[in-house]
């Protein structure tokens, strides 16, 4: 993070993500490692080593990491940011809003009742499961059998290196996908999804996308891209500045689900969590910040991850509010 003191003649910049501060945050995260529980509704996720913890930052183009920053874990719901970014490459937000809203959710990320009760019966936002599944269906209409390849390519751009997905996790998601199947069939029943939707293909793509393997260094790069108005470390445009702004807005209001209000008070940064244990943040400061610890709170957000971000936010005055 950079703080700028405006000066008549020059600007003075301070580096604030020192390794010392990151280590302090990591130690705090370690203290909470016994809290929460790993996601076990996807059996393969229950097998992860629960005592891992990591923080990665990018500041002034420099990557700094502490803890288990090379450990790969599944991206899970964080990919929903990338899915919506791809959807925006094809359709305006106003058009997408006919199928998925941009309103915060008041219920858990896989809630059936929220879909039942939502206005026009469309998913309230693209970061809950129903919303992301509909976005995948929309992408399938555009890219057909190439859809997952396109997603993987865009994900690699966001994540700063070529990434792949875990076949085991994708298969495990498929085998335990009762709630996601309920959501997609409900959307079919309500006519939100056309009756010729290729349910199995859409779900397969969604499960593979959630199973993309990342580490905190990848997520810090993603954080950097969204914070730097869509431009990556090499100066390449991954998304437009306008699209980055939409993603930051959705992350701030919907990124940690029904915990988003609490998260705003505790951390004060746009963010997206995943049940793999990662949290990617965004800011407007052209920096990257991401954390990992696999045990989750009851909302599906990394327990230690939220506390590490809260510590950094307080220590470094990162809150945008
Ligand atoms: O569909 C699911 O339930 C998972 N693949 C993704 C859920 C998730 O990551 C929610 N995030 N906190």
Tab-separated table of C-alpha atoms and ligand atoms in Angstrom:
chain	number	residue	atom	x	y	z
A	1	UNK	CA	0.000	0.000	0.000
A	2	UNK	CA	1.253	3.444	-0.892
A	3	UNK	CA	0.465	6.626	0.960
A	4	UNK	CA	1.001	9.815	-0.907
A	5	UNK	CA	1.678	13.162	0.657
A	6	UNK	CA	0.761	15.765	-1.941
A	7	UNK	CA	3.548	18.262	-2.234
A	8	UNK	CA	3.800	21.290	-4.452
A	9	UNK	CA	6.910	19.962	-6.179
A	10	UNK	CA	6.894	16.204	-5.775
A	11	UNK	CA	5.081	13.257	-4.285
A	12	UNK	CA	6.569	11.247	-1.427
A	13	UNK	CA	5.627	7.569	-1.248
A	14	UNK	CA	5.867	5.225	1.711
A	15	UNK	CA	5.894	1.474	1.468
A	16	UNK	CA	3.559	0.178	4.123
A	17	UNK	CA	3.351	-3.600	3.577
A	18	UNK	CA	6.600	-4.386	5.382
A	19	UNK	CA	7.464	-8.023	5.957
A	20	UNK	CA	7.387	-7.274	9.682
A	21	UNK	CA	3.767	-6.133	9.599
A	22	UNK	CA	2.775	-9.079	7.411
A	23	UNK	CA	4.474	-11.489	9.857
A	24	UNK	CA	2.565	-9.846	12.717
A	25	UNK	CA	-0.699	-10.377	10.825
A	26	UNK	CA	0.283	-13.970	10.046
A	27	UNK	CA	1.008	-14.690	13.712
A	28	UNK	CA	-2.409	-13.347	14.603
A	29	UNK	CA	-3.934	-15.576	11.903
A	30	UNK	CA	-2.118	-18.578	13.394
A	31	UNK	CA	-3.741	-17.904	16.771
A	32	UNK	CA	-7.168	-18.385	15.199
A	33	UNK	CA	-6.325	-21.495	13.176
A	34	UNK	CA	-8.349	-23.763	15.468
A	35	UNK	CA	-11.501	-21.644	14.948
A	36	UNK	CA	-14.047	-22.463	12.250
A	37	UNK	CA	-14.121	-25.589	10.110
A	38	UNK	CA	-12.936	-26.653	6.663
A	39	UNK	CA	-15.692	-27.001	4.061
A	40	UNK	CA	-16.688	-30.652	4.152
A	41	UNK	CA	-19.879	-30.534	2.078
A	42	UNK	CA	-17.470	-31.081	-0.833
A	43	UNK	CA	-15.659	-34.226	0.495
A	44	UNK	CA	-12.392	-33.503	-1.311
A	45	UNK	CA	-12.109	-30.123	0.477
A	46	UNK	CA	-12.253	-31.838	3.870
A	47	UNK	CA	-8.862	-33.427	3.084
A	48	UNK	CA	-6.838	-30.188	3.069
A	49	UNK	CA	-4.211	-29.453	5.699
A	50	UNK	CA	-6.109	-27.064	7.927
A	51	UNK	CA	-3.088	-25.460	9.624
A	52	UNK	CA	-1.848	-23.595	6.554
A	53	UNK	CA	-1.872	-19.809	6.512
A	54	UNK	CA	-0.507	-17.235	4.073
A	55	UNK	CA	-0.561	-13.598	3.044
A	56	UNK	CA	0.691	-12.151	-0.256
A	57	UNK	CA	0.887	-8.520	-1.286
A	58	UNK	CA	1.952	-6.634	-4.371
A	59	UNK	CA	3.184	-3.128	-3.803
A	60	UNK	CA	5.065	-0.961	-6.246
A	61	UNK	CA	5.050	-3.994	-8.539
A	62	UNK	CA	6.853	-6.105	-5.932
A	63	UNK	CA	5.427	-9.336	-4.569
A	64	UNK	CA	5.914	-10.015	-0.853
A	65	UNK	CA	4.629	-13.160	0.820
A	66	UNK	CA	4.651	-14.658	4.280
A	67	UNK	CA	3.555	-18.127	5.359
A	68	UNK	CA	2.423	-20.926	3.039
A	69	UNK	CA	2.107	-18.742	-0.036
A	70	UNK	CA	3.103	-21.503	-2.478
A	71	UNK	CA	0.424	-23.937	-1.278
A	72	UNK	CA	-2.220	-24.496	-3.927
A	73	UNK	CA	-5.896	-24.638	-2.990
A	74	UNK	CA	-9.115	-24.422	-4.973
A	75	UNK	CA	-10.262	-20.960	-5.949
A	76	UNK	CA	-13.941	-21.793	-5.323
A	77	UNK	CA	-16.246	-18.767	-5.280
A	78	UNK	CA	-13.431	-16.324	-6.003
A	79	UNK	CA	-13.737	-17.513	-9.611
A	80	UNK	CA	-17.206	-15.928	-9.710
A	81	UNK	CA	-15.467	-12.550	-10.055
A	82	UNK	CA	-13.678	-13.841	-13.171
A	83	UNK	CA	-16.899	-15.374	-14.537
A	84	UNK	CA	-18.721	-12.048	-14.218
A	85	UNK	CA	-15.761	-10.241	-15.797
A	86	UNK	CA	-16.071	-12.565	-18.809
A	87	UNK	CA	-19.823	-11.999	-18.958
A	88	UNK	CA	-19.194	-8.229	-19.030
A	89	UNK	CA	-16.918	-8.742	-22.047
A	90	UNK	CA	-20.026	-9.922	-23.910
A	91	UNK	CA	-22.959	-8.060	-22.388
A	92	UNK	CA	-23.629	-4.756	-20.649
A	93	UNK	CA	-24.421	-4.956	-16.918
A	94	UNK	CA	-27.936	-3.666	-17.700
A	95	UNK	CA	-28.476	-6.689	-19.977
A	96	UNK	CA	-26.999	-9.126	-17.431
A	97	UNK	CA	-29.310	-7.681	-14.795
A	98	UNK	CA	-32.269	-9.283	-16.586
A	99	UNK	CA	-30.833	-12.627	-15.434
A	100	UNK	CA	-28.878	-11.829	-12.281
A	101	UNK	CA	-29.128	-8.822	-9.976
A	102	UNK	CA	-26.473	-6.719	-8.265
A	103	UNK	CA	-28.008	-6.704	-4.806
A	104	UNK	CA	-26.459	-8.043	-1.588
A	105	UNK	CA	-27.701	-11.400	-0.376
A	106	UNK	CA	-29.315	-11.844	3.012
A	107	UNK	CA	-29.020	-15.626	3.054
A	108	UNK	CA	-26.155	-18.156	2.686
A	109	UNK	CA	-24.392	-18.423	-0.682
A	110	UNK	CA	-26.260	-21.597	-1.697
A	111	UNK	CA	-29.676	-20.593	-0.401
A	112	UNK	CA	-32.668	-22.005	-2.271
A	113	UNK	CA	-35.196	-19.894	-0.406
A	114	UNK	CA	-33.467	-16.655	-1.384
A	115	UNK	CA	-33.820	-17.629	-5.032
A	116	UNK	CA	-37.472	-18.557	-4.465
A	117	UNK	CA	-38.266	-15.222	-2.836
A	118	UNK	CA	-36.069	-12.887	-4.901
A	119	UNK	CA	-37.582	-10.205	-7.089
A	120	UNK	CA	-38.482	-11.647	-10.506
A	121	UNK	CA	-37.064	-14.914	-9.086
A	122	UNK	CA	-33.628	-14.171	-10.504
A	123	UNK	CA	-30.487	-14.680	-8.376
A	124	UNK	CA	-29.791	-11.539	-6.354
A	125	UNK	CA	-26.159	-11.285	-7.462
A	126	UNK	CA	-23.510	-13.142	-9.504
A	127	UNK	CA	-21.433	-14.182	-6.469
A	128	UNK	CA	-23.987	-16.513	-4.867
A	129	UNK	CA	-24.087	-20.011	-6.403
A	130	UNK	CA	-27.343	-19.520	-8.359
A	131	UNK	CA	-26.003	-16.269	-9.820
A	132	UNK	CA	-22.696	-17.805	-10.862
A	133	UNK	CA	-24.419	-20.829	-12.412
A	134	UNK	CA	-26.604	-18.553	-14.538
A	135	UNK	CA	-23.510	-16.607	-15.608
A	136	UNK	CA	-21.895	-19.897	-16.681
A	137	UNK	CA	-25.071	-20.732	-18.672
A	138	UNK	CA	-24.831	-17.318	-20.369
A	139	UNK	CA	-21.131	-17.931	-21.152
A	140	UNK	CA	-22.053	-21.351	-22.601
A	141	UNK	CA	-24.402	-19.624	-25.005
A	142	UNK	CA	-21.489	-17.543	-26.251
A	143	UNK	CA	-18.522	-19.930	-26.171
A	144	UNK	CA	-20.283	-23.326	-26.447
A	145	UNK	CA	-17.867	-26.258	-26.006
A	146	UNK	CA	-14.936	-23.856	-25.604
A	147	UNK	CA	-16.426	-22.241	-22.485
A	148	UNK	CA	-14.150	-23.792	-19.866
A	149	UNK	CA	-11.019	-23.155	-21.962
A	150	UNK	CA	-12.003	-19.493	-22.228
A	151	UNK	CA	-12.594	-19.321	-18.467
A	152	UNK	CA	-9.236	-20.988	-17.741
A	153	UNK	CA	-7.448	-18.555	-20.059
A	154	UNK	CA	-9.084	-15.510	-18.456
A	155	UNK	CA	-8.395	-16.953	-14.991
A	156	UNK	CA	-4.702	-17.373	-15.915
A	157	UNK	CA	-4.563	-13.712	-16.952
A	158	UNK	CA	-6.107	-12.566	-13.679
A	159	UNK	CA	-3.906	-14.916	-11.634
A	160	UNK	CA	-0.609	-13.994	-13.280
A	161	UNK	CA	0.373	-17.459	-14.493
A	162	UNK	CA	-1.051	-20.408	-16.378
A	163	UNK	CA	-3.315	-22.277	-13.999
A	164	UNK	CA	-5.066	-25.638	-14.110
A	165	UNK	CA	-7.909	-27.222	-12.144
A	166	UNK	CA	-8.099	-30.185	-9.783
A	167	UNK	CA	-9.906	-33.135	-11.412
A	168	UNK	CA	-10.449	-34.662	-7.951
A	169	UNK	CA	-12.123	-31.560	-6.523
A	170	UNK	CA	-14.269	-31.033	-9.640
A	171	UNK	CA	-15.419	-34.671	-9.460
A	172	UNK	CA	-16.087	-34.386	-5.732
A	173	UNK	CA	-18.160	-31.229	-6.331
A	174	UNK	CA	-20.132	-33.067	-8.982
A	175	UNK	CA	-20.840	-36.032	-6.721
A	176	UNK	CA	-22.031	-33.807	-3.877
A	177	UNK	CA	-23.850	-31.227	-5.999
A	178	UNK	CA	-27.370	-31.722	-4.651
A	179	UNK	CA	-27.924	-28.073	-3.694
A	180	UNK	CA	-26.433	-26.661	-6.891
A	181	UNK	CA	-28.662	-29.057	-8.860
A	182	UNK	CA	-31.666	-27.831	-6.893
A	183	UNK	CA	-30.741	-24.250	-7.800
A	184	UNK	CA	-30.301	-24.898	-11.527
A	185	UNK	CA	-33.520	-26.944	-11.779
A	186	UNK	CA	-35.422	-24.254	-9.889
A	187	UNK	CA	-34.176	-21.676	-12.394
A	188	UNK	CA	-35.266	-23.965	-15.220
A	189	UNK	CA	-38.664	-24.482	-13.595
A	190	UNK	CA	-39.176	-20.731	-13.247
A	191	UNK	CA	-38.203	-20.152	-16.879
A	192	UNK	CA	-35.187	-18.014	-15.906
A	193	UNK	CA	-32.995	-20.487	-17.741
A	194	UNK	CA	-34.250	-21.636	-21.162
A	195	UNK	CA	-35.547	-25.213	-21.247
A	196	UNK	CA	-32.838	-26.249	-23.718
A	197	UNK	CA	-30.072	-25.331	-21.221
A	198	UNK	CA	-27.463	-28.075	-21.200
A	199	UNK	CA	-27.614	-28.659	-17.452
A	200	UNK	CA	-24.776	-31.189	-17.189
A	201	UNK	CA	-22.391	-29.121	-19.321
A	202	UNK	CA	-23.161	-25.925	-17.416
A	203	UNK	CA	-22.679	-27.637	-14.047
A	204	UNK	CA	-19.475	-29.378	-15.186
A	205	UNK	CA	-18.018	-26.048	-16.264
A	206	UNK	CA	-19.063	-24.431	-12.978
A	207	UNK	CA	-17.466	-27.250	-10.920
A	208	UNK	CA	-14.249	-27.137	-12.952
A	209	UNK	CA	-14.079	-23.348	-12.594
A	210	UNK	CA	-14.469	-23.622	-8.800
A	211	UNK	CA	-11.693	-26.254	-8.779
A	212	UNK	CA	-9.033	-24.058	-10.392
A	213	UNK	CA	-5.892	-24.281	-8.244
A	214	UNK	CA	-4.332	-21.077	-6.929
A	215	UNK	CA	-2.048	-19.807	-4.185
A	216	UNK	CA	-2.020	-16.444	-2.423
A	217	UNK	CA	0.575	-15.128	-4.887
A	218	UNK	CA	-1.888	-15.754	-7.721
A	219	UNK	CA	-4.663	-14.096	-5.739
A	220	UNK	CA	-2.457	-11.087	-4.950
A	221	UNK	CA	-1.970	-10.687	-8.714
A	222	UNK	CA	-5.733	-10.867	-9.223
A	223	UNK	CA	-6.171	-8.301	-6.466
A	224	UNK	CA	-3.605	-6.078	-8.176
A	225	UNK	CA	-5.383	-6.295	-11.558
A	226	UNK	CA	-8.767	-5.346	-10.086
A	227	UNK	CA	-7.196	-2.591	-7.982
A	228	UNK	CA	-5.185	-1.258	-10.914
A	229	UNK	CA	-8.263	-0.687	-13.077
A	230	UNK	CA	-7.762	-3.885	-15.030
A	231	UNK	CA	-4.078	-3.579	-15.988
A	232	UNK	CA	-1.708	-6.388	-14.955
A	233	UNK	CA	1.910	-6.158	-13.779
A	234	UNK	CA	3.186	-6.260	-17.385
A	235	UNK	CA	0.915	-3.404	-18.410
A	236	UNK	CA	-1.528	-5.658	-20.272
A	237	UNK	CA	-5.246	-4.835	-20.098
A	238	UNK	CA	-7.100	-7.826	-18.621
A	239	UNK	CA	-10.386	-5.955	-18.160
A	240	UNK	CA	-11.393	-2.331	-18.721
A	241	UNK	CA	-11.307	0.272	-15.948
A	242	UNK	CA	-15.106	0.364	-16.054
A	243	UNK	CA	-15.329	-3.411	-15.595
A	244	UNK	CA	-12.821	-3.271	-12.715
A	245	UNK	CA	-15.011	-0.657	-11.036
A	246	UNK	CA	-18.089	-2.888	-11.342
A	247	UNK	CA	-16.139	-5.832	-9.868
A	248	UNK	CA	-14.891	-3.732	-6.943
A	249	UNK	CA	-18.446	-2.531	-6.289
A	250	UNK	CA	-19.869	-6.058	-6.346
A	251	UNK	CA	-17.043	-7.352	-4.163
A	252	UNK	CA	-17.745	-4.609	-1.610
A	253	UNK	CA	-21.482	-5.278	-1.465
A	254	UNK	CA	-21.765	-9.016	-2.182
A	255	UNK	CA	-18.264	-10.528	-1.948
A	256	UNK	CA	-18.534	-12.062	1.499
A	257	UNK	CA	-22.255	-12.870	1.168
A	258	UNK	CA	-24.476	-12.185	4.153
A	259	UNK	CA	-21.328	-11.201	6.075
A	260	UNK	CA	-20.584	-8.290	3.699
A	261	UNK	CA	-21.828	-5.616	6.145
A	262	UNK	CA	-19.714	-7.002	8.998
A	263	UNK	CA	-16.754	-7.390	6.651
A	264	UNK	CA	-17.097	-3.748	5.593
A	265	UNK	CA	-16.909	-2.651	9.222
A	266	UNK	CA	-14.092	-5.030	10.186
A	267	UNK	CA	-11.905	-4.738	7.076
A	268	UNK	CA	-13.398	-2.054	4.850
A	269	UNK	CA	-12.073	-3.378	1.537
A	270	UNK	CA	-13.948	-4.908	-1.400
A	271	UNK	CA	-13.218	-8.640	-1.236
A	272	UNK	CA	-14.258	-12.045	-2.497
A	273	UNK	CA	-13.976	-15.224	-0.474
A	274	UNK	CA	-14.080	-18.887	-1.445
A	275	UNK	CA	-14.770	-22.033	0.566
A	276	UNK	CA	-11.252	-23.177	-0.360
A	277	UNK	CA	-10.073	-20.650	2.267
A	278	UNK	CA	-8.802	-17.842	0.055
A	279	UNK	CA	-9.843	-14.199	0.219
A	280	UNK	CA	-8.889	-11.744	-2.514
A	281	UNK	CA	-9.268	-8.036	-1.775
A	282	UNK	CA	-9.415	-4.966	-3.968
A	283	UNK	CA	-8.688	-1.301	-3.436
A	284	UNK	CA	-8.019	1.698	-5.622
A	285	UNK	CA	-4.390	1.874	-4.613
A	286	UNK	CA	-2.767	-0.148	-7.375
A	287	UNK	CA	-1.709	-2.809	-4.876
A	288	UNK	CA	-2.570	-6.432	-4.314
A	289	UNK	CA	-3.529	-8.179	-1.082
A	290	UNK	CA	-4.768	-11.735	-0.567
A	291	UNK	CA	-4.872	-14.220	2.298
A	292	UNK	CA	-5.394	-17.930	2.856
A	293	UNK	CA	-6.378	-20.178	5.749
A	294	UNK	CA	-8.777	-23.064	5.081
A	295	UNK	CA	-10.994	-23.084	8.167
A	296	UNK	CA	-14.172	-21.111	7.527
A	297	UNK	CA	-16.693	-19.161	9.562
A	298	UNK	CA	-20.368	-20.033	9.239
A	299	UNK	CA	-20.747	-17.705	6.244
A	300	UNK	CA	-18.073	-19.553	4.231
A	301	UNK	CA	-15.282	-16.991	4.718
A	302	UNK	CA	-11.795	-17.912	5.962
A	303	UNK	CA	-11.870	-17.428	9.741
A	304	UNK	CA	-8.192	-16.517	10.180
A	305	UNK	CA	-8.236	-14.749	6.820
A	306	UNK	CA	-10.835	-12.220	7.957
A	307	UNK	CA	-8.886	-11.590	11.181
A	308	UNK	CA	-5.570	-11.097	9.344
A	309	UNK	CA	-7.213	-8.620	6.981
A	310	UNK	CA	-8.864	-6.841	9.898
A	311	UNK	CA	-5.475	-6.499	11.594
A	312	UNK	CA	-3.808	-5.126	8.448
A	313	UNK	CA	-6.695	-2.769	7.812
A	314	UNK	CA	-6.511	-1.311	11.302
A	315	UNK	CA	-2.734	-1.154	11.418
A	316	UNK	CA	-2.363	0.413	7.973
A	317	UNK	CA	-5.617	2.359	7.733
A	318	UNK	CA	-6.761	0.447	4.663
A	319	UNK	CA	-10.524	0.844	5.069
A	320	UNK	CA	-12.082	2.736	2.192
A	321	UNK	CA	-15.012	3.842	4.356
B	1	LIG	O1	-20.722	-24.405	-5.421
B	1	LIG	C1	-20.167	-24.364	-4.317
B	1	LIG	O2	-20.802	-24.506	-3.276
B	1	LIG	C2	-18.685	-24.131	-4.261
B	1	LIG	N1	-18.056	-24.670	-5.431
B	1	LIG	C3	-18.354	-22.662	-4.176
B	1	LIG	C4	-18.927	-22.013	-2.926
B	1	LIG	C5	-18.059	-20.982	-2.332
B	1	LIG	O3	-16.865	-20.927	-2.495
B	1	LIG	C6	-18.726	-20.065	-1.399
B	1	LIG	N2	-17.735	-19.153	-0.841
B	1	LIG	N3	-17.437	-18.739	0.156
